[in-house]
mmCIF file of C-alpha atoms in Angstrom:
data_model
loop_
_atom_site.group_PDB
_atom_site.id
_atom_site.type_symbol
_atom_site.label_atom_id
_atom_site.label_comp_id
_atom_site.label_asym_id
_atom_site.label_seq_id
_atom_site.Cartn_x
_atom_site.Cartn_y
_atom_site.Cartn_z
ATOM 1 C CA MET A 1 -6.922 13.969 18.060
ATOM 2 C CA THR A 2 -7.020 16.305 15.066
ATOM 3 C CA GLY A 3 -9.104 14.084 12.943
ATOM 4 C CA SER A 4 -8.480 12.303 9.739
ATOM 5 C CA THR A 5 -8.031 15.393 7.395
ATOM 6 C CA LEU A 6 -5.977 17.701 9.788
ATOM 7 C CA THR A 7 -2.917 15.598 9.540
ATOM 8 C CA GLY A 8 0.976 15.990 9.264
ATOM 9 C CA ASN A 9 3.586 18.094 10.838
ATOM 10 C CA LYS A 10 2.350 21.216 9.581
ATOM 11 C CA VAL A 11 -0.746 20.981 12.202
ATOM 12 C CA ARG A 12 1.889 21.438 14.926
ATOM 13 C CA LYS A 13 3.243 24.760 13.537
ATOM 14 C CA LEU A 14 -0.673 25.899 12.841
ATOM 15 C CA GLU A 15 -1.359 25.435 16.457
ATOM 16 C CA PHE A 16 0.688 28.675 17.122
ATOM 17 C CA LEU A 17 0.157 30.343 13.695
ATOM 18 C CA MET A 18 -3.509 30.189 13.770
ATOM 19 C CA ALA A 19 -3.561 31.362 17.494
ATOM 20 C CA ASP A 20 -1.701 34.417 16.302
ATOM 21 C CA ALA A 21 -4.087 34.929 13.463
ATOM 22 C CA LEU A 22 -7.045 34.897 15.811
ATOM 23 C CA GLN A 23 -5.126 37.145 18.322
ATOM 24 C CA ASN A 24 -4.550 39.629 15.471
ATOM 25 C CA ASN A 25 -8.478 39.499 14.613
ATOM 26 C CA CYS A 26 -7.923 38.224 11.211
ATOM 27 C CA ASN A 27 -10.629 36.863 9.183
ATOM 28 C CA HIS A 28 -8.730 35.451 6.295
ATOM 29 C CA VAL A 29 -5.623 33.121 6.086
ATOM 30 C CA ILE A 30 -3.309 33.414 2.997
ATOM 31 C CA THR A 31 -0.426 30.762 2.291
ATOM 32 C CA SER A 32 1.066 29.120 -0.434
ATOM 33 C CA GLY A 33 2.744 25.985 -1.660
ATOM 34 C CA ALA A 34 2.728 23.245 -4.195
ATOM 35 C CA ILE A 35 -0.341 21.875 -6.100
ATOM 36 C CA GLN A 36 -0.513 18.788 -3.764
ATOM 37 C CA SER A 37 0.699 20.774 -0.548
ATOM 38 C CA ASN A 38 -0.107 19.050 2.649
ATOM 39 C CA HIS A 39 0.421 22.566 4.340
ATOM 40 C CA CYS A 40 -1.997 24.312 2.294
ATOM 41 C CA ARG A 41 -4.487 21.419 2.777
ATOM 42 C CA ALA A 42 -4.071 21.628 6.555
ATOM 43 C CA VAL A 43 -4.383 25.503 6.564
ATOM 44 C CA ALA A 44 -7.684 25.037 4.655
ATOM 45 C CA VAL A 45 -9.144 22.581 6.930
ATOM 46 C CA CYS A 46 -7.944 24.279 10.189
ATOM 47 C CA SER A 47 -9.108 27.974 8.817
ATOM 48 C CA ARG A 48 -12.661 26.269 8.280
ATOM 49 C CA GLN A 49 -12.636 24.741 11.772
ATOM 50 C CA LEU A 50 -11.922 28.331 13.245
ATOM 51 C CA GLY A 51 -14.464 30.144 11.254
ATOM 52 C CA LEU A 52 -11.661 31.649 8.918
ATOM 53 C CA VAL A 53 -11.377 31.938 5.120
ATOM 54 C CA PRO A 54 -8.512 30.110 3.546
ATOM 55 C CA HIS A 55 -6.806 31.466 0.346
ATOM 56 C CA LEU A 56 -4.109 28.919 -1.199
ATOM 57 C CA ILE A 57 -1.671 30.134 -3.838
ATOM 58 C CA LEU A 58 -0.753 27.157 -5.328
ATOM 59 C CA ARG A 59 2.338 26.502 -7.616
ATOM 60 C CA GLY A 60 1.692 23.941 -10.704
ATOM 61 C CA ASP A 61 1.911 23.509 -14.316
ATOM 62 C CA GLN A 62 -1.656 24.050 -15.145
ATOM 63 C CA LYS A 63 -2.506 26.476 -17.982
ATOM 64 C CA SER A 64 -6.094 26.883 -17.034
ATOM 65 C CA VAL A 65 -8.496 26.346 -14.032
ATOM 66 C CA GLU A 66 -10.111 23.394 -15.925
ATOM 67 C CA GLU A 67 -6.746 21.453 -15.675
ATOM 68 C CA LEU A 68 -6.901 21.420 -11.931
ATOM 69 C CA ARG A 69 -7.767 17.788 -10.874
ATOM 70 C CA CYS A 70 -9.665 17.129 -7.879
ATOM 71 C CA GLU A 71 -7.441 14.480 -6.315
ATOM 72 C CA GLY A 72 -5.386 14.244 -3.243
ATOM 73 C CA ASN A 73 -4.842 17.234 -1.130
ATOM 74 C CA VAL A 74 -6.580 19.478 -4.005
ATOM 75 C CA LEU A 75 -9.947 17.591 -3.288
ATOM 76 C CA LEU A 76 -9.716 18.280 0.381
ATOM 77 C CA ASP A 77 -8.956 22.111 -0.416
ATOM 78 C CA ARG A 78 -11.740 22.448 -2.591
ATOM 79 C CA LEU A 79 -14.244 20.395 -0.223
ATOM 80 C CA CYS A 80 -13.020 23.131 2.231
ATOM 81 C CA GLY A 81 -14.229 25.850 -0.223
ATOM 82 C CA ALA A 82 -10.772 27.527 -0.054
ATOM 83 C CA ASN A 83 -9.897 30.292 -2.589
ATOM 84 C CA ILE A 84 -7.402 28.876 -5.019
ATOM 85 C CA TYR A 85 -5.162 30.890 -7.077
ATOM 86 C CA LEU A 86 -2.796 29.015 -9.697
ATOM 87 C CA VAL A 87 0.497 30.457 -10.242
ATOM 88 C CA PRO A 88 3.423 29.095 -12.346
ATOM 89 C CA ARG A 89 5.371 26.084 -10.690
ATOM 90 C CA LYS A 90 8.771 27.737 -10.711
ATOM 91 C CA SER A 91 7.396 31.115 -9.423
ATOM 92 C CA PRO A 92 10.076 32.260 -6.709
ATOM 93 C CA TYR A 93 8.714 32.764 -3.388
ATOM 94 C CA LEU A 94 10.139 36.287 -2.403
ATOM 95 C CA THR A 95 9.499 37.935 -6.002
ATOM 96 C CA HIS A 96 6.504 36.356 -7.377
ATOM 97 C CA VAL A 97 4.641 34.524 -4.539
ATOM 98 C CA LEU A 98 5.062 36.900 -1.526
ATOM 99 C CA PRO A 99 4.014 39.779 -3.440
ATOM 100 C CA ARG A 100 0.958 38.234 -4.688
ATOM 101 C CA MET A 101 0.077 37.308 -0.743
ATOM 102 C CA GLU A 102 0.497 41.036 -0.004
ATOM 103 C CA ASN A 103 -1.531 42.267 -3.072
ATOM 104 C CA LEU A 104 -4.310 39.865 -1.857
ATOM 105 C CA VAL A 105 -4.272 41.189 1.613
ATOM 106 C CA GLN A 106 -5.060 44.579 0.133
ATOM 107 C CA THR A 107 -7.647 43.268 -2.184
ATOM 108 C CA ILE A 108 -9.379 41.683 0.594
ATOM 109 C CA LYS A 109 -9.270 44.725 2.854
ATOM 110 C CA GLN A 110 -10.593 46.950 0.083
ATOM 111 C CA SER A 111 -13.390 44.509 -0.652
ATOM 112 C CA THR A 112 -14.602 43.174 2.586
ATOM 113 C CA GLY A 113 -12.868 45.605 5.290
ATOM 114 C CA GLU A 114 -11.508 42.473 6.927
ATOM 115 C CA SER A 115 -8.071 41.775 7.831
ATOM 116 C CA SER A 116 -5.732 38.793 6.616
ATOM 117 C CA TYR A 117 -2.858 36.696 8.027
ATOM 118 C CA ILE A 118 -0.057 35.604 5.915
ATOM 119 C CA ILE A 119 1.571 32.175 6.804
ATOM 120 C CA PRO A 120 4.763 31.563 4.665
ATOM 121 C CA VAL A 121 5.160 28.145 2.857
ATOM 122 C CA GLY A 122 5.258 25.330 5.264
ATOM 123 C CA GLY A 123 4.494 27.456 8.029
ATOM 124 C CA SER A 124 8.080 27.902 8.632
ATOM 125 C CA ASN A 125 8.857 31.231 10.558
ATOM 126 C CA ARG A 126 9.588 32.538 13.944
ATOM 127 C CA VAL A 127 5.962 31.558 15.159
ATOM 128 C CA GLY A 128 5.868 28.063 13.604
ATOM 129 C CA ILE A 129 9.036 26.992 15.143
ATOM 130 C CA PHE A 130 7.344 26.869 18.500
ATOM 131 C CA GLY A 131 5.241 24.010 17.107
ATOM 132 C CA TYR A 132 8.467 21.647 16.935
ATOM 133 C CA LEU A 133 9.909 22.947 19.957
ATOM 134 C CA SER A 134 6.726 21.666 21.724
ATOM 135 C CA VAL A 135 7.180 18.377 20.011
ATOM 136 C CA PHE A 136 10.619 18.051 21.218
ATOM 137 C CA GLU A 137 9.551 18.861 24.888
ATOM 138 C CA GLU A 138 6.589 16.372 24.559
ATOM 139 C CA MET A 139 9.147 13.601 23.252
ATOM 140 C CA MET A 140 11.344 14.515 26.343
ATOM 141 C CA SER A 141 8.418 14.187 28.812
ATOM 142 C CA GLN A 142 7.404 10.793 27.511
ATOM 143 C CA GLY A 143 10.790 9.410 27.735
ATOM 144 C CA VAL A 144 11.158 8.775 24.138
ATOM 145 C CA LEU A 145 14.590 10.360 23.656
ATOM 146 C CA GLU A 146 16.197 8.563 26.168
ATOM 147 C CA ASP A 147 16.287 5.204 23.819
ATOM 148 C CA TYR A 148 17.790 7.211 20.860
ATOM 149 C CA ASP A 149 21.112 8.718 19.650
ATOM 150 C CA ASP A 150 19.797 10.487 16.464
ATOM 151 C CA ILE A 151 16.574 11.913 14.877
ATOM 152 C CA VAL A 152 16.004 11.747 11.095
ATOM 153 C CA PHE A 153 13.211 13.527 9.291
ATOM 154 C CA ALA A 154 12.172 14.933 6.077
ATOM 155 C CA CYS A 155 13.233 18.595 5.371
ATOM 156 C CA GLY A 156 11.139 20.744 2.884
ATOM 157 C CA SER A 157 10.750 24.377 4.327
ATOM 158 C CA GLY A 158 13.092 24.155 7.230
ATOM 159 C CA GLY A 159 10.512 24.699 10.114
ATOM 160 C CA THR A 160 10.688 21.278 11.622
ATOM 161 C CA ALA A 161 14.518 21.408 11.326
ATOM 162 C CA ALA A 162 14.516 24.683 13.251
ATOM 163 C CA GLY A 163 12.388 23.661 16.036
ATOM 164 C CA LEU A 164 13.871 20.160 16.624
ATOM 165 C CA CYS A 165 17.559 21.477 16.652
ATOM 166 C CA LEU A 166 16.751 24.351 18.787
ATOM 167 C CA GLY A 167 14.872 22.220 21.172
ATOM 168 C CA ASN A 168 17.762 19.698 21.292
ATOM 169 C CA TYR A 169 20.177 22.686 21.840
ATOM 170 C CA LEU A 170 18.169 24.595 24.479
ATOM 171 C CA THR A 171 17.662 21.569 26.586
ATOM 172 C CA GLY A 172 21.053 20.332 26.414
ATOM 173 C CA SER A 173 20.387 16.878 24.863
ATOM 174 C CA LYS A 174 22.920 14.898 23.273
ATOM 175 C CA LEU A 175 20.856 13.858 20.223
ATOM 176 C CA ARG A 176 22.234 14.489 16.813
ATOM 177 C CA ILE A 177 19.470 16.089 14.434
ATOM 178 C CA HIS A 178 19.327 15.008 10.895
ATOM 179 C CA ALA A 179 17.203 16.782 8.318
ATOM 180 C CA VAL A 180 17.118 14.885 4.753
ATOM 181 C CA ALA A 181 16.582 17.583 2.199
ATOM 182 C CA VAL A 182 13.823 17.043 -0.283
ATOM 183 C CA SER A 183 14.107 20.450 -1.656
ATOM 184 C CA ASP A 184 16.762 23.060 -1.893
ATOM 185 C CA ASP A 185 20.307 22.447 -0.458
ATOM 186 C CA ALA A 186 22.285 22.306 2.829
ATOM 187 C CA ALA A 187 23.213 26.057 2.403
ATOM 188 C CA TYR A 188 19.595 27.010 1.897
ATOM 189 C CA PHE A 189 18.234 25.323 5.011
ATOM 190 C CA HIS A 190 21.147 26.450 7.308
ATOM 191 C CA ASP A 191 20.569 30.031 6.323
ATOM 192 C CA HIS A 192 16.925 29.764 6.938
ATOM 193 C CA VAL A 193 17.265 27.987 10.336
ATOM 194 C CA THR A 194 20.143 30.482 11.559
ATOM 195 C CA SER A 195 17.951 33.443 10.280
ATOM 196 C CA THR A 196 15.044 31.934 12.463
ATOM 197 C CA LEU A 197 17.184 31.349 15.404
ATOM 198 C CA ARG A 198 17.976 35.068 15.341
ATOM 199 C CA GLU A 199 14.553 36.092 14.986
ATOM 200 C CA VAL A 200 13.825 34.174 18.206
ATOM 201 C CA GLY A 201 16.588 35.640 20.245
ATOM 202 C CA ILE A 202 19.283 32.815 19.759
ATOM 203 C CA GLN A 203 22.562 34.559 18.851
ATOM 204 C CA GLU A 204 25.309 32.356 20.059
ATOM 205 C CA VAL A 205 24.734 29.310 17.669
ATOM 206 C CA THR A 206 24.315 28.687 13.968
ATOM 207 C CA SER A 207 22.523 26.073 12.378
ATOM 208 C CA GLU A 208 25.663 24.310 11.155
ATOM 209 C CA GLU A 209 26.528 23.667 14.941
ATOM 210 C CA ILE A 210 23.473 22.098 15.765
ATOM 211 C CA LEU A 211 21.948 20.428 12.529
ATOM 212 C CA ASN A 212 23.107 18.140 10.054
ATOM 213 C CA VAL A 213 21.346 18.465 6.640
ATOM 214 C CA ILE A 214 21.630 15.293 4.544
ATOM 215 C CA GLU A 215 21.932 16.182 0.922
ATOM 216 C CA GLY A 216 21.604 13.932 -2.205
ATOM 217 C CA HIS A 217 18.295 12.268 -1.808
ATOM 218 C CA LYS A 218 15.697 14.761 -3.372
ATOM 219 C CA GLY A 219 15.892 12.750 -6.650
ATOM 220 C CA GLN A 220 14.736 14.761 -9.814
ATOM 221 C CA GLY A 221 13.507 17.549 -7.616
ATOM 222 C CA TYR A 222 10.856 18.418 -5.200
ATOM 223 C CA GLY A 223 7.438 16.611 -5.563
ATOM 224 C CA ILE A 224 8.849 14.746 -8.735
ATOM 225 C CA SER A 225 9.328 10.893 -8.137
ATOM 226 C CA THR A 226 11.300 8.389 -9.998
ATOM 227 C CA GLN A 227 10.283 4.696 -10.605
ATOM 228 C CA GLU A 228 12.867 3.702 -7.957
ATOM 229 C CA GLU A 229 11.345 5.947 -5.529
ATOM 230 C CA LEU A 230 7.831 4.643 -5.930
ATOM 231 C CA ASP A 231 8.988 1.146 -5.998
ATOM 232 C CA PHE A 232 10.618 1.870 -2.429
ATOM 233 C CA ILE A 233 7.356 3.361 -1.208
ATOM 234 C CA LEU A 234 5.358 0.117 -2.052
ATOM 235 C CA GLU A 235 8.067 -2.094 -0.868
ATOM 236 C CA VAL A 236 7.913 -0.448 2.617
ATOM 237 C CA SER A 237 4.154 -0.334 2.686
ATOM 238 C CA GLN A 238 3.645 -3.889 1.483
ATOM 239 C CA SER A 239 6.292 -5.347 3.920
ATOM 240 C CA SER A 240 5.621 -3.280 7.043
ATOM 241 C CA GLY A 241 2.226 -1.605 6.727
ATOM 242 C CA ILE A 242 3.918 1.707 7.023
ATOM 243 C CA MET A 243 2.713 4.324 4.464
ATOM 244 C CA LEU A 244 5.219 6.839 3.057
ATOM 245 C CA ASP A 245 4.497 9.533 0.748
ATOM 246 C CA PRO A 246 6.180 10.371 -2.542
ATOM 247 C CA VAL A 247 7.183 14.075 -1.749
ATOM 248 C CA TYR A 248 8.611 13.843 1.882
ATOM 249 C CA THR A 249 8.858 10.590 4.075
ATOM 250 C CA GLY A 250 9.457 8.206 0.917
ATOM 251 C CA LYS A 251 12.571 10.096 -0.029
ATOM 252 C CA ALA A 252 13.607 10.750 3.551
ATOM 253 C CA VAL A 253 13.496 7.052 4.811
ATOM 254 C CA LYS A 254 15.204 5.928 1.534
ATOM 255 C CA GLY A 255 18.017 8.456 2.073
ATOM 256 C CA MET A 256 18.330 7.572 5.832
ATOM 257 C CA LEU A 257 18.722 4.018 4.960
ATOM 258 C CA TYR A 258 21.416 4.783 2.085
ATOM 259 C CA GLU A 259 23.417 6.574 4.772
ATOM 260 C CA ILE A 260 23.264 3.929 7.149
ATOM 261 C CA GLN A 261 24.743 1.712 4.888
ATOM 262 C CA ASN A 262 27.063 3.915 3.021
ATOM 263 C CA ASN A 263 28.070 6.614 5.355
ATOM 264 C CA PRO A 264 27.305 5.318 8.994
ATOM 265 C CA SER A 265 29.665 7.688 10.542
ATOM 266 C CA ARG A 266 27.245 10.512 9.751
ATOM 267 C CA TYR A 267 25.204 9.126 12.784
ATOM 268 C CA LYS A 268 25.916 9.599 16.461
ATOM 269 C CA GLY A 269 24.902 5.818 17.317
ATOM 270 C CA ASN A 270 22.903 2.984 15.970
ATOM 271 C CA ARG A 271 19.858 4.028 17.940
ATOM 272 C CA ILE A 272 17.972 6.130 15.305
ATOM 273 C CA LEU A 273 14.461 7.410 15.500
ATOM 274 C CA PHE A 274 12.808 8.608 12.361
ATOM 275 C CA LEU A 275 10.116 11.226 12.678
ATOM 276 C CA HIS A 276 7.314 10.411 10.277
ATOM 277 C CA THR A 277 5.786 13.758 9.426
ATOM 278 C CA GLY A 278 2.665 12.810 7.573
ATOM 279 C CA GLY A 279 1.747 13.447 3.881
ATOM 280 C CA VAL A 280 -0.343 10.527 3.208
ATOM 281 C CA TYR A 281 -2.604 12.482 1.232
ATOM 282 C CA GLY A 282 0.161 12.589 -1.307
ATOM 283 C CA LEU A 283 -0.315 8.966 -2.099
ATOM 284 C CA PHE A 284 -3.994 9.931 -3.668
ATOM 285 C CA ASP A 285 -2.439 12.145 -6.324
ATOM 286 C CA GLY A 286 -2.658 9.366 -8.959
ATOM 287 C CA ARG A 287 1.341 8.875 -9.595
ATOM 288 C CA ILE A 288 1.654 5.348 -7.815
ATOM 289 C CA ASN A 289 -1.629 3.769 -9.424
ATOM 290 C CA THR A 290 0.196 2.916 -12.437
ATOM 291 C CA LEU A 291 2.678 0.564 -10.407
ATOM 292 C CA LEU A 292 -0.298 -0.914 -8.591
ATOM 293 C CA SER A 293 -2.209 -1.600 -11.893
ATOM 294 C CA GLN A 294 0.429 -3.461 -13.744
ATOM 295 C CA HIS A 295 -0.701 -7.114 -14.321
ATOM 296 C CA GLY A 296 1.831 -9.821 -13.386
ATOM 297 C CA THR A 297 3.947 -7.974 -10.927
ATOM 298 C CA LYS A 298 4.493 -8.476 -7.272
ATOM 299 C CA HIS A 299 2.781 -5.221 -6.342
ATOM 300 C CA ASN A 300 -0.557 -5.881 -7.912
ATOM 301 C CA GLN A 301 -2.414 -8.620 -5.918
ATOM 302 C CA VAL A 302 -5.902 -8.150 -7.332
ATOM 303 C CA HIS A 303 -7.428 -11.433 -8.795
ATOM 304 C CA MET A 304 -10.487 -12.157 -10.683
ATOM 305 C CA TRP A 305 -12.677 -14.810 -9.110
ATOM 306 C CA GLU A 306 -15.919 -15.054 -11.277
ATOM 307 C CA GLU A 307 -16.696 -18.650 -10.815
ATOM 308 C CA ILE A 308 -16.894 -20.527 -7.335
ATOM 309 C CA ASP A 309 -15.789 -23.793 -8.701
ATOM 310 C CA LYS A 310 -12.703 -22.456 -10.461
ATOM 311 C CA PRO A 311 -9.714 -21.028 -8.974
ATOM 312 C CA PRO A 312 -9.079 -17.465 -9.029
ATOM 313 C CA VAL A 313 -6.847 -15.695 -11.695
#
């Protein structure tokens, strides 16, 4: 068990990425993500558990450090004592974030003499891919996959998609793998997955041949929630007890159900496994509070009962 704070799909990748960092005698770990990044929080927690120093480059709309609110994943980042560097939300990774990471490596080396390990956004690279290769192997060994025709999951950086579709391909499994894009588009993810396959020595197949990327369900953009999406999350949680998050699983489940109703031929069969990839701390960033606080709605079930001889109101 990883404990309550080290949760989500990124932990699977970090099992291999952190091992690589330790193998390379690194004392610092540098990564990046959005302000409420589950990945960055997992890196911060895991780093401290292993005696490493976390450095997080977070993309957001803050104009000053005072505007950074201690809630959700950011609260956990700061409880871990992570070094946080705020950059503009739309900073491109290759031209604005990665160069900062590389500069930080040099700065840390010059000031401390210690080495740093860079983890890309989402931990999605040729090392991280083994995290979800092992997940696929685990599901096979447990007999889980015998009961399903399709696997569906949220796709934000492409690492989970790469690992699962490769595991499906290498084992000769007949499952169909579906990634619901919550950022970017199919072309981006297919390019990323194919590049990762080449890096691990798989030359004979492309992403398009072994992965179905489902578009059209990222709403207004990555990490941005609509009223309809938040309502859906509440409908699911209040009817089933299943907690979906607003960035990944909420959009992915909503998209999966839409495709089942409107494009059923996309799936191989009717035995569909949705892989919940975590993200529960995304519910604590404040965006869903307004819905829960509205009086007179079905979502607000809080009542005052001040006097014992009178009914609650």
